[in-house]
């Protein structure tokens, strides 16, 4: 039997077992589900897109794909920026967006159980009625799914205080490559029975199993928050503001830093005048019963550095935090523009931002930077003019490589929250030893002996 005939038979089987309305070979659907927002190097169309609605649909799709030797690329909302949802040759895309039910909210236990297609913001609206929140809040929280957040171990603005996705995931139900359904983790905040497979699966980018249910820990939703905007003359002074906040021992819920380039992006998008006020912007939010007290301490610390600090209850500071969520500019990365996701020790952040500027100048590329200053996670965006052609692309690639090596030299990592996907695989061996890489390959082989789950992603 030829591959073409075998693939057609697989599609027929998917329709038979899952339903005609759940399997699409429409060229428009194949195209729209063939990639996320990460840079595309090898564009492939899937054989079909399967829209699972039940756990049994996921099991059937994986059993059939496994039997046919066809690869499976799990997909949430497609908002990732590292290529983790890019289609590969001879694959089906397994979309989980229709598995979007909140299965349980146990307010007294501060726990919720959700399907992977639940949108982050939808979950937060639902639990807010109980005075609770789901803490991880990536910039894409209005569109991204909990399953996708689990796949990449997504972070967000509130990470400085509440941690990343793995810090809010208690347990998972996942389907293995052969269709077997297993449960990992627990329903309690504490539990140390056996190996921590839940933490292994969080951040595995769909390469080990397909998530079909997530048990999450909820946090208290603060009735009072205070937002502060502080404009500084330059990034160095703003970074000094981050250090000053730490020295007065206040832990903000949000602590974000933007350079002049990012401020100008906001000005262009929203008609603001941030670029005319100074050269760097620090955004701070405190929460909890002590929000006002902490905000006062922060405001005083920043004023002592000469910053232009917003007044208490200034609504502009609230708006600026929401504007910051979109400050990178949501768009498809391509060969001329790449957004990075580097994390360095906070003590190295100021010098590293200066290093990025020097790298950009040396390679004749442009850069702007936004940072989760509370945890040292930086998002520089490098770009060149498309008119520069292949020579510009070569300069851009050189700058990216230099930025990664510079981060590693100061004890950083190649990705803080976006995941490795396809975009960062070439750099993984720069950070991890061959022994560690080989151990990960062996783990992959245990979970997925045929190697059909999201191949070419996350590990090398």
Tab-separated table of C-alpha atoms in Angstrom:
chain	number	residue	atom	x	y	z
A	1	UNK	CA	0.000	0.000	0.000
A	2	UNK	CA	1.395	3.415	-0.961
A	3	UNK	CA	1.746	6.175	1.630
A	4	UNK	CA	-0.907	8.205	-0.183
A	5	UNK	CA	-3.361	5.307	0.033
A	6	UNK	CA	-2.457	4.656	3.674
A	7	UNK	CA	-2.963	8.317	4.566
A	8	UNK	CA	-6.352	8.359	2.868
A	9	UNK	CA	-7.298	5.230	4.818
A	10	UNK	CA	-6.247	6.916	8.062
A	11	UNK	CA	-8.478	9.897	7.334
A	12	UNK	CA	-11.383	7.564	6.594
A	13	UNK	CA	-10.782	5.790	9.910
A	14	UNK	CA	-10.633	9.096	11.789
A	15	UNK	CA	-13.973	10.100	10.299
A	16	UNK	CA	-15.466	6.710	11.183
A	17	UNK	CA	-14.317	6.697	14.811
A	18	UNK	CA	-14.458	10.397	15.695
A	19	UNK	CA	-17.035	11.827	13.295
A	20	UNK	CA	-17.124	13.658	9.991
A	21	UNK	CA	-17.628	17.043	11.664
A	22	UNK	CA	-14.471	16.551	13.724
A	23	UNK	CA	-12.074	15.824	10.854
A	24	UNK	CA	-11.188	18.457	8.290
A	25	UNK	CA	-9.097	18.319	5.135
A	26	UNK	CA	-10.273	21.718	3.940
A	27	UNK	CA	-7.206	23.563	2.556
A	28	UNK	CA	-8.102	26.740	4.462
A	29	UNK	CA	-8.339	24.830	7.759
A	30	UNK	CA	-5.114	22.950	7.054
A	31	UNK	CA	-3.321	26.225	6.401
A	32	UNK	CA	-4.673	28.065	9.443
A	33	UNK	CA	-3.778	25.159	11.728
A	34	UNK	CA	-0.330	24.494	10.248
A	35	UNK	CA	1.651	26.894	12.449
A	36	UNK	CA	1.687	29.149	15.477
A	37	UNK	CA	3.321	32.603	15.720
A	38	UNK	CA	6.861	31.255	15.773
A	39	UNK	CA	9.288	31.728	12.918
A	40	UNK	CA	8.517	29.277	10.089
A	41	UNK	CA	11.492	27.603	8.435
A	42	UNK	CA	9.985	24.444	6.942
A	43	UNK	CA	6.301	25.034	6.289
A	44	UNK	CA	4.239	21.837	6.117
A	45	UNK	CA	0.521	21.203	5.807
A	46	UNK	CA	-1.035	18.458	7.934
A	47	UNK	CA	-2.908	15.574	6.313
A	48	UNK	CA	-5.936	16.550	8.387
A	49	UNK	CA	-6.983	18.550	11.420
A	50	UNK	CA	-8.833	16.556	14.075
A	51	UNK	CA	-11.039	18.584	16.422
A	52	UNK	CA	-11.318	16.429	19.540
A	53	UNK	CA	-14.354	17.015	21.767
A	54	UNK	CA	-13.970	14.079	24.159
A	55	UNK	CA	-11.138	12.151	25.778
A	56	UNK	CA	-12.204	9.192	23.659
A	57	UNK	CA	-11.603	11.261	20.513
A	58	UNK	CA	-8.012	11.922	21.578
A	59	UNK	CA	-7.501	8.238	22.364
A	60	UNK	CA	-8.906	7.170	19.000
A	61	UNK	CA	-6.810	9.688	17.077
A	62	UNK	CA	-3.617	8.572	18.778
A	63	UNK	CA	-4.336	4.861	18.374
A	64	UNK	CA	-5.069	5.290	14.675
A	65	UNK	CA	-2.094	7.569	14.039
A	66	UNK	CA	0.179	5.214	15.951
A	67	UNK	CA	-0.989	2.242	13.891
A	68	UNK	CA	-0.460	4.194	10.671
A	69	UNK	CA	2.920	5.610	11.700
A	70	UNK	CA	1.619	9.144	11.222
A	71	UNK	CA	2.897	11.947	13.440
A	72	UNK	CA	0.602	13.948	15.737
A	73	UNK	CA	1.000	17.654	16.511
A	74	UNK	CA	-1.203	18.702	19.473
A	75	UNK	CA	-2.570	22.239	19.272
A	76	UNK	CA	-4.357	24.652	21.580
A	77	UNK	CA	-5.125	28.159	20.384
A	78	UNK	CA	-1.959	28.488	18.305
A	79	UNK	CA	-0.746	31.578	20.183
A	80	UNK	CA	2.730	30.189	20.921
A	81	UNK	CA	5.786	31.955	19.548
A	82	UNK	CA	8.387	29.163	19.452
A	83	UNK	CA	7.020	26.913	16.729
A	84	UNK	CA	5.765	24.245	19.115
A	85	UNK	CA	2.534	23.860	17.113
A	86	UNK	CA	4.121	23.903	13.647
A	87	UNK	CA	2.965	21.027	11.478
A	88	UNK	CA	5.561	18.505	10.314
A	89	UNK	CA	5.686	16.248	7.277
A	90	UNK	CA	3.001	13.540	7.227
A	91	UNK	CA	1.189	14.540	10.387
A	92	UNK	CA	-2.262	15.216	11.699
A	93	UNK	CA	-2.881	18.267	13.853
A	94	UNK	CA	-4.870	17.312	16.947
A	95	UNK	CA	-6.769	20.419	17.992
A	96	UNK	CA	-8.025	20.521	21.562
A	97	UNK	CA	-9.860	23.854	21.276
A	98	UNK	CA	-13.300	22.205	21.429
A	99	UNK	CA	-12.467	20.498	24.740
A	100	UNK	CA	-13.278	23.744	26.514
A	101	UNK	CA	-15.339	22.836	29.574
A	102	UNK	CA	-14.604	23.763	33.159
A	103	UNK	CA	-15.298	20.428	34.803
A	104	UNK	CA	-15.138	21.454	38.456
A	105	UNK	CA	-14.603	24.470	40.672
A	106	UNK	CA	-14.028	23.469	44.293
A	107	UNK	CA	-13.851	26.898	45.873
A	108	UNK	CA	-13.262	25.699	49.437
A	109	UNK	CA	-10.353	23.555	48.257
A	110	UNK	CA	-9.123	26.384	45.983
A	111	UNK	CA	-8.945	23.930	43.088
A	112	UNK	CA	-10.429	23.740	39.595
A	113	UNK	CA	-10.452	20.944	37.020
A	114	UNK	CA	-10.540	22.017	33.390
A	115	UNK	CA	-10.280	20.600	29.907
A	116	UNK	CA	-7.246	21.720	27.886
A	117	UNK	CA	-9.197	24.015	25.544
A	118	UNK	CA	-10.427	26.329	28.309
A	119	UNK	CA	-9.210	29.862	27.667
A	120	UNK	CA	-7.089	31.291	30.474
A	121	UNK	CA	-9.264	34.422	30.794
A	122	UNK	CA	-12.472	32.347	30.813
A	123	UNK	CA	-11.221	30.307	33.761
A	124	UNK	CA	-10.280	33.481	35.605
A	125	UNK	CA	-13.727	35.003	35.065
A	126	UNK	CA	-15.371	31.838	36.339
A	127	UNK	CA	-13.343	31.571	39.546
A	128	UNK	CA	-13.437	35.322	40.240
A	129	UNK	CA	-17.039	34.810	41.377
A	130	UNK	CA	-15.578	32.841	44.281
A	131	UNK	CA	-12.921	35.428	45.118
A	132	UNK	CA	-10.222	33.336	43.462
A	133	UNK	CA	-7.901	33.545	40.462
A	134	UNK	CA	-5.742	31.321	38.300
A	135	UNK	CA	-2.416	33.097	38.710
A	136	UNK	CA	-0.399	32.430	35.497
A	137	UNK	CA	-1.310	35.187	33.035
A	138	UNK	CA	0.665	35.130	29.790
A	139	UNK	CA	0.263	38.150	27.543
A	140	UNK	CA	-2.036	36.007	25.389
A	141	UNK	CA	-4.315	35.159	28.340
A	142	UNK	CA	-7.421	36.320	26.472
A	143	UNK	CA	-6.788	33.783	23.692
A	144	UNK	CA	-4.407	31.095	24.951
A	145	UNK	CA	-5.657	27.835	26.436
A	146	UNK	CA	-4.769	26.170	29.708
A	147	UNK	CA	-3.564	23.135	27.747
A	148	UNK	CA	-1.246	25.296	25.688
A	149	UNK	CA	-0.032	27.054	28.837
A	150	UNK	CA	0.735	23.637	30.341
A	151	UNK	CA	2.574	22.530	27.200
A	152	UNK	CA	5.029	25.424	27.346
A	153	UNK	CA	4.998	25.994	31.120
A	154	UNK	CA	3.841	29.519	30.320
A	155	UNK	CA	4.601	32.447	32.563
A	156	UNK	CA	3.153	35.927	32.533
A	157	UNK	CA	3.161	39.249	34.312
A	158	UNK	CA	2.174	37.832	37.718
A	159	UNK	CA	5.067	35.332	37.751
A	160	UNK	CA	7.161	37.618	39.913
A	161	UNK	CA	4.920	36.799	42.878
A	162	UNK	CA	2.918	33.698	41.956
A	163	UNK	CA	5.228	31.625	39.786
A	164	UNK	CA	4.793	30.000	36.382
A	165	UNK	CA	2.296	27.376	35.206
A	166	UNK	CA	3.967	24.432	36.925
A	167	UNK	CA	3.503	26.204	40.260
A	168	UNK	CA	-0.272	26.121	39.725
A	169	UNK	CA	-0.725	22.615	38.285
A	170	UNK	CA	-1.525	19.874	40.781
A	171	UNK	CA	-2.445	17.031	38.460
A	172	UNK	CA	-3.028	15.989	34.861
A	173	UNK	CA	-4.904	13.464	32.807
A	174	UNK	CA	-2.978	12.674	29.645
A	175	UNK	CA	-3.227	10.281	26.734
A	176	UNK	CA	-0.045	8.479	25.729
A	177	UNK	CA	1.015	7.887	22.136
A	178	UNK	CA	-0.678	4.471	22.031
A	179	UNK	CA	-4.004	5.856	23.286
A	180	UNK	CA	-3.585	4.878	26.940
A	181	UNK	CA	-5.180	7.307	29.422
A	182	UNK	CA	-3.277	7.955	32.661
A	183	UNK	CA	-3.590	10.341	35.611
A	184	UNK	CA	-0.646	11.998	37.325
A	185	UNK	CA	-0.336	14.196	40.368
A	186	UNK	CA	-2.955	14.803	43.012
A	187	UNK	CA	-5.932	16.853	44.204
A	188	UNK	CA	-4.112	18.242	47.230
A	189	UNK	CA	-1.618	21.087	47.580
A	190	UNK	CA	0.938	18.694	49.064
A	191	UNK	CA	1.858	15.195	47.936
A	192	UNK	CA	5.150	13.400	47.275
A	193	UNK	CA	4.120	9.875	46.246
A	194	UNK	CA	6.332	8.498	43.469
A	195	UNK	CA	8.160	10.439	40.807
A	196	UNK	CA	6.733	13.856	39.960
A	197	UNK	CA	5.479	13.006	36.475
A	198	UNK	CA	3.178	16.022	36.477
A	199	UNK	CA	6.121	18.409	36.595
A	200	UNK	CA	7.833	16.382	33.866
A	201	UNK	CA	4.814	16.703	31.594
A	202	UNK	CA	4.344	20.427	32.216
A	203	UNK	CA	6.573	22.144	29.675
A	204	UNK	CA	7.104	19.021	27.549
A	205	UNK	CA	5.424	20.734	24.570
A	206	UNK	CA	3.246	17.777	23.578
A	207	UNK	CA	6.237	15.514	22.975
A	208	UNK	CA	5.434	13.014	25.763
A	209	UNK	CA	1.623	12.883	25.906
A	210	UNK	CA	-1.529	14.845	25.085
A	211	UNK	CA	-3.131	16.665	28.011
A	212	UNK	CA	-6.906	16.117	28.320
A	213	UNK	CA	-7.558	17.431	31.834
A	214	UNK	CA	-5.748	19.788	34.211
A	215	UNK	CA	-6.233	20.143	37.955
A	216	UNK	CA	-5.090	23.631	38.902
A	217	UNK	CA	-4.448	25.393	42.167
A	218	UNK	CA	-6.276	28.694	42.599
A	219	UNK	CA	-5.113	31.736	44.539
A	220	UNK	CA	-6.934	34.474	46.394
A	221	UNK	CA	-8.161	37.271	44.154
A	222	UNK	CA	-7.207	40.539	45.770
A	223	UNK	CA	-10.027	43.017	46.286
A	224	UNK	CA	-7.486	45.817	46.213
A	225	UNK	CA	-4.616	46.398	43.803
A	226	UNK	CA	-2.436	49.471	43.337
A	227	UNK	CA	-0.726	50.239	40.038
A	228	UNK	CA	2.307	52.482	39.615
A	229	UNK	CA	3.967	53.865	36.489
A	230	UNK	CA	7.456	55.295	36.853
A	231	UNK	CA	9.302	56.994	33.996
A	232	UNK	CA	13.106	57.096	34.110
A	233	UNK	CA	15.735	58.767	31.983
A	234	UNK	CA	17.190	55.442	30.826
A	235	UNK	CA	17.128	51.682	31.298
A	236	UNK	CA	20.004	51.707	33.778
A	237	UNK	CA	18.084	54.014	36.104
A	238	UNK	CA	14.911	51.949	35.699
A	239	UNK	CA	16.815	48.790	36.561
A	240	UNK	CA	18.108	50.573	39.636
A	241	UNK	CA	14.439	51.027	40.505
A	242	UNK	CA	13.984	47.243	40.400
A	243	UNK	CA	16.878	46.850	42.828
A	244	UNK	CA	15.455	49.580	45.065
A	245	UNK	CA	12.103	47.770	45.297
A	246	UNK	CA	13.883	44.579	46.312
A	247	UNK	CA	15.869	46.399	48.956
A	248	UNK	CA	12.744	47.687	50.667
A	249	UNK	CA	11.535	44.068	50.686
A	250	UNK	CA	8.307	44.551	48.734
A	251	UNK	CA	7.247	41.693	46.452
A	252	UNK	CA	5.058	43.185	43.711
A	253	UNK	CA	2.538	41.043	41.891
A	254	UNK	CA	3.704	42.671	38.643
A	255	UNK	CA	7.033	44.338	37.903
A	256	UNK	CA	7.670	45.175	34.238
A	257	UNK	CA	10.372	47.204	32.507
A	258	UNK	CA	10.252	48.693	29.004
A	259	UNK	CA	12.928	50.490	27.037
A	260	UNK	CA	12.411	53.524	24.816
A	261	UNK	CA	11.868	51.355	21.730
A	262	UNK	CA	8.973	49.519	23.352
A	263	UNK	CA	7.556	52.796	24.678
A	264	UNK	CA	7.491	54.118	21.131
A	265	UNK	CA	5.651	50.984	19.995
A	266	UNK	CA	2.980	51.724	22.590
A	267	UNK	CA	2.840	55.363	21.460
A	268	UNK	CA	2.278	54.286	17.866
A	269	UNK	CA	-0.371	51.745	18.822
A	270	UNK	CA	-2.299	53.745	21.412
A	271	UNK	CA	-1.541	57.405	20.734
A	272	UNK	CA	0.273	57.867	24.047
A	273	UNK	CA	3.295	60.110	24.606
A	274	UNK	CA	5.554	57.867	26.676
A	275	UNK	CA	8.557	58.374	24.416
A	276	UNK	CA	8.465	62.107	25.050
A	277	UNK	CA	8.564	61.660	28.839
A	278	UNK	CA	11.754	59.655	29.266
A	279	UNK	CA	13.855	56.702	28.180
A	280	UNK	CA	12.480	53.782	30.206
A	281	UNK	CA	9.276	52.802	31.979
A	282	UNK	CA	8.757	50.699	35.077
A	283	UNK	CA	5.289	49.319	35.816
A	284	UNK	CA	4.465	47.981	39.270
A	285	UNK	CA	1.347	46.435	40.788
A	286	UNK	CA	0.893	45.481	44.416
A	287	UNK	CA	-2.001	43.394	45.684
A	288	UNK	CA	-3.497	41.939	48.832
A	289	UNK	CA	-4.671	43.642	51.995
A	290	UNK	CA	-1.389	45.517	52.218
A	291	UNK	CA	-1.465	46.772	48.627
A	292	UNK	CA	-1.683	50.465	49.536
A	293	UNK	CA	1.045	50.242	52.163
A	294	UNK	CA	3.364	48.403	49.765
A	295	UNK	CA	2.558	50.839	46.942
A	296	UNK	CA	3.498	53.746	49.177
A	297	UNK	CA	6.828	52.144	50.014
A	298	UNK	CA	7.526	51.450	46.320
A	299	UNK	CA	6.501	54.944	45.259
A	300	UNK	CA	8.849	56.485	47.809
A	301	UNK	CA	11.763	54.270	46.751
A	302	UNK	CA	11.326	55.195	43.087
A	303	UNK	CA	10.882	58.909	43.772
A	304	UNK	CA	14.158	58.858	45.680
A	305	UNK	CA	15.824	57.785	42.432
A	306	UNK	CA	14.391	60.766	40.567
A	307	UNK	CA	11.675	58.919	38.665
A	308	UNK	CA	8.456	60.551	37.487
A	309	UNK	CA	6.026	58.462	39.533
A	310	UNK	CA	2.276	58.303	38.977
A	311	UNK	CA	-0.062	59.537	41.687
A	312	UNK	CA	-2.061	57.077	43.828
A	313	UNK	CA	-5.146	55.732	42.036
A	314	UNK	CA	-3.918	57.078	38.694
A	315	UNK	CA	-5.921	55.162	36.072
A	316	UNK	CA	-3.186	55.664	33.474
A	317	UNK	CA	-0.949	53.240	35.358
A	318	UNK	CA	-3.679	50.608	35.141
A	319	UNK	CA	-4.062	51.208	31.393
A	320	UNK	CA	-0.312	51.047	30.829
A	321	UNK	CA	-0.097	47.591	32.379
A	322	UNK	CA	-2.766	46.360	29.973
A	323	UNK	CA	-0.985	48.084	27.091
A	324	UNK	CA	2.242	46.379	28.116
A	325	UNK	CA	0.661	42.959	27.589
A	326	UNK	CA	0.604	43.678	23.862
A	327	UNK	CA	3.882	45.597	23.761
A	328	UNK	CA	5.845	42.964	21.848
A	329	UNK	CA	3.449	43.326	18.951
A	330	UNK	CA	1.419	40.240	18.161
A	331	UNK	CA	2.445	39.096	14.734
A	332	UNK	CA	4.091	36.267	12.867
A	333	UNK	CA	7.808	36.109	13.467
A	334	UNK	CA	9.674	35.683	10.204
A	335	UNK	CA	13.207	35.774	8.829
A	336	UNK	CA	13.371	39.559	9.302
A	337	UNK	CA	11.897	39.842	12.828
A	338	UNK	CA	12.347	37.531	15.811
A	339	UNK	CA	11.210	38.008	19.401
A	340	UNK	CA	13.373	36.364	22.036
A	341	UNK	CA	12.624	34.918	25.480
A	342	UNK	CA	15.768	34.932	27.576
A	343	UNK	CA	16.061	34.802	31.353
A	344	UNK	CA	19.097	35.904	33.339
A	345	UNK	CA	19.773	36.341	37.053
A	346	UNK	CA	18.202	39.619	38.145
A	347	UNK	CA	21.585	40.889	39.263
A	348	UNK	CA	22.818	40.524	35.666
A	349	UNK	CA	19.809	42.121	33.990
A	350	UNK	CA	21.106	45.696	33.689
A	351	UNK	CA	24.448	44.698	32.196
A	352	UNK	CA	22.767	42.200	29.907
A	353	UNK	CA	20.402	44.819	28.505
A	354	UNK	CA	23.445	46.930	27.700
A	355	UNK	CA	25.008	43.889	26.051
A	356	UNK	CA	21.946	43.498	23.843
A	357	UNK	CA	22.266	47.093	22.670
A	358	UNK	CA	25.932	46.543	21.836
A	359	UNK	CA	25.162	43.301	19.994
A	360	UNK	CA	22.515	45.082	17.938
A	361	UNK	CA	24.869	47.942	17.080
A	362	UNK	CA	27.736	45.597	16.204
A	363	UNK	CA	25.546	43.610	13.805
A	364	UNK	CA	23.677	46.622	12.422
A	365	UNK	CA	20.255	45.324	13.508
A	366	UNK	CA	17.505	46.968	15.528
A	367	UNK	CA	16.367	45.870	18.987
A	368	UNK	CA	13.767	46.817	21.555
A	369	UNK	CA	13.333	45.229	24.963
A	370	UNK	CA	10.547	44.509	27.399
A	371	UNK	CA	11.260	42.551	30.558
A	372	UNK	CA	9.500	40.788	33.386
A	373	UNK	CA	11.879	42.633	35.675
A	374	UNK	CA	10.680	40.821	38.773
A	375	UNK	CA	12.172	37.525	37.621
A	376	UNK	CA	14.817	38.500	35.064
A	377	UNK	CA	12.899	37.288	32.000
A	378	UNK	CA	13.633	39.522	29.000
A	379	UNK	CA	11.875	39.694	25.641
A	380	UNK	CA	14.135	41.493	23.186
A	381	UNK	CA	12.825	41.767	19.639
A	382	UNK	CA	15.490	41.946	16.945
A	383	UNK	CA	14.691	42.986	13.392
A	384	UNK	CA	16.147	44.201	10.123
A	385	UNK	CA	14.670	45.969	7.128
A	386	UNK	CA	13.352	43.376	4.646
A	387	UNK	CA	15.021	45.444	1.920
A	388	UNK	CA	18.352	44.291	3.372
A	389	UNK	CA	17.591	40.817	1.988
A	390	UNK	CA	19.789	37.813	2.733
A	391	UNK	CA	22.617	39.982	4.050
A	392	UNK	CA	20.249	41.450	6.636
A	393	UNK	CA	19.027	37.997	7.602
A	394	UNK	CA	22.626	36.880	8.154
A	395	UNK	CA	23.218	39.867	10.451
A	396	UNK	CA	19.999	39.104	12.334
A	397	UNK	CA	20.957	35.451	12.824
A	398	UNK	CA	24.393	36.478	14.081
A	399	UNK	CA	22.853	38.898	16.587
A	400	UNK	CA	20.456	36.236	17.863
A	401	UNK	CA	23.271	33.741	18.364
A	402	UNK	CA	25.348	36.336	20.206
A	403	UNK	CA	22.424	37.286	22.457
A	404	UNK	CA	21.908	33.655	23.470
A	405	UNK	CA	25.597	33.042	24.186
A	406	UNK	CA	25.755	36.259	26.204
A	407	UNK	CA	22.781	35.162	28.331
A	408	UNK	CA	24.336	31.770	29.007
A	409	UNK	CA	27.639	33.374	29.958
A	410	UNK	CA	25.958	35.228	32.837
A	411	UNK	CA	24.119	32.137	34.074
A	412	UNK	CA	20.915	32.586	32.065
A	413	UNK	CA	18.741	30.295	29.984
A	414	UNK	CA	17.646	30.219	26.342
A	415	UNK	CA	13.944	30.346	27.219
A	416	UNK	CA	12.154	31.646	30.282
A	417	UNK	CA	8.537	30.876	29.396
A	418	UNK	CA	7.881	30.437	25.661
A	419	UNK	CA	9.350	26.957	25.294
A	420	UNK	CA	11.971	25.510	22.954
A	421	UNK	CA	9.660	24.513	20.089
A	422	UNK	CA	11.512	24.535	16.775
A	423	UNK	CA	12.914	28.046	17.121
A	424	UNK	CA	15.317	27.354	19.997
A	425	UNK	CA	16.341	23.736	19.373
A	426	UNK	CA	19.652	24.748	17.806
A	427	UNK	CA	20.625	26.490	21.055
A	428	UNK	CA	19.562	23.785	23.511
A	429	UNK	CA	22.921	22.003	23.314
A	430	UNK	CA	24.615	25.292	24.244
A	431	UNK	CA	22.823	25.190	27.596
A	432	UNK	CA	22.559	21.487	28.378
A	433	UNK	CA	25.231	18.782	28.375
A	434	UNK	CA	25.116	15.800	26.048
A	435	UNK	CA	24.422	13.568	29.053
A	436	UNK	CA	21.314	15.605	29.919
A	437	UNK	CA	20.160	15.677	26.301
A	438	UNK	CA	20.555	11.913	25.995
A	439	UNK	CA	18.601	11.340	29.209
A	440	UNK	CA	15.756	13.426	27.750
A	441	UNK	CA	15.831	11.365	24.554
A	442	UNK	CA	15.500	8.199	26.634
A	443	UNK	CA	12.551	9.659	28.553
A	444	UNK	CA	10.911	10.566	25.246
A	445	UNK	CA	11.408	6.988	24.018
A	446	UNK	CA	9.685	5.561	27.111
A	447	UNK	CA	6.594	7.742	26.652
A	448	UNK	CA	6.556	7.657	22.853
A	449	UNK	CA	8.488	4.661	21.445
A	450	UNK	CA	7.545	5.404	17.825
A	451	UNK	CA	8.402	9.079	18.120
A	452	UNK	CA	5.071	10.251	16.680
A	453	UNK	CA	4.255	12.959	19.254
A	454	UNK	CA	5.278	16.441	18.084
A	455	UNK	CA	8.637	15.347	16.659
A	456	UNK	CA	11.340	17.919	16.103
A	457	UNK	CA	10.241	20.025	19.058
A	458	UNK	CA	11.505	20.700	22.608
A	459	UNK	CA	14.524	18.359	22.638
A	460	UNK	CA	17.368	17.461	20.285
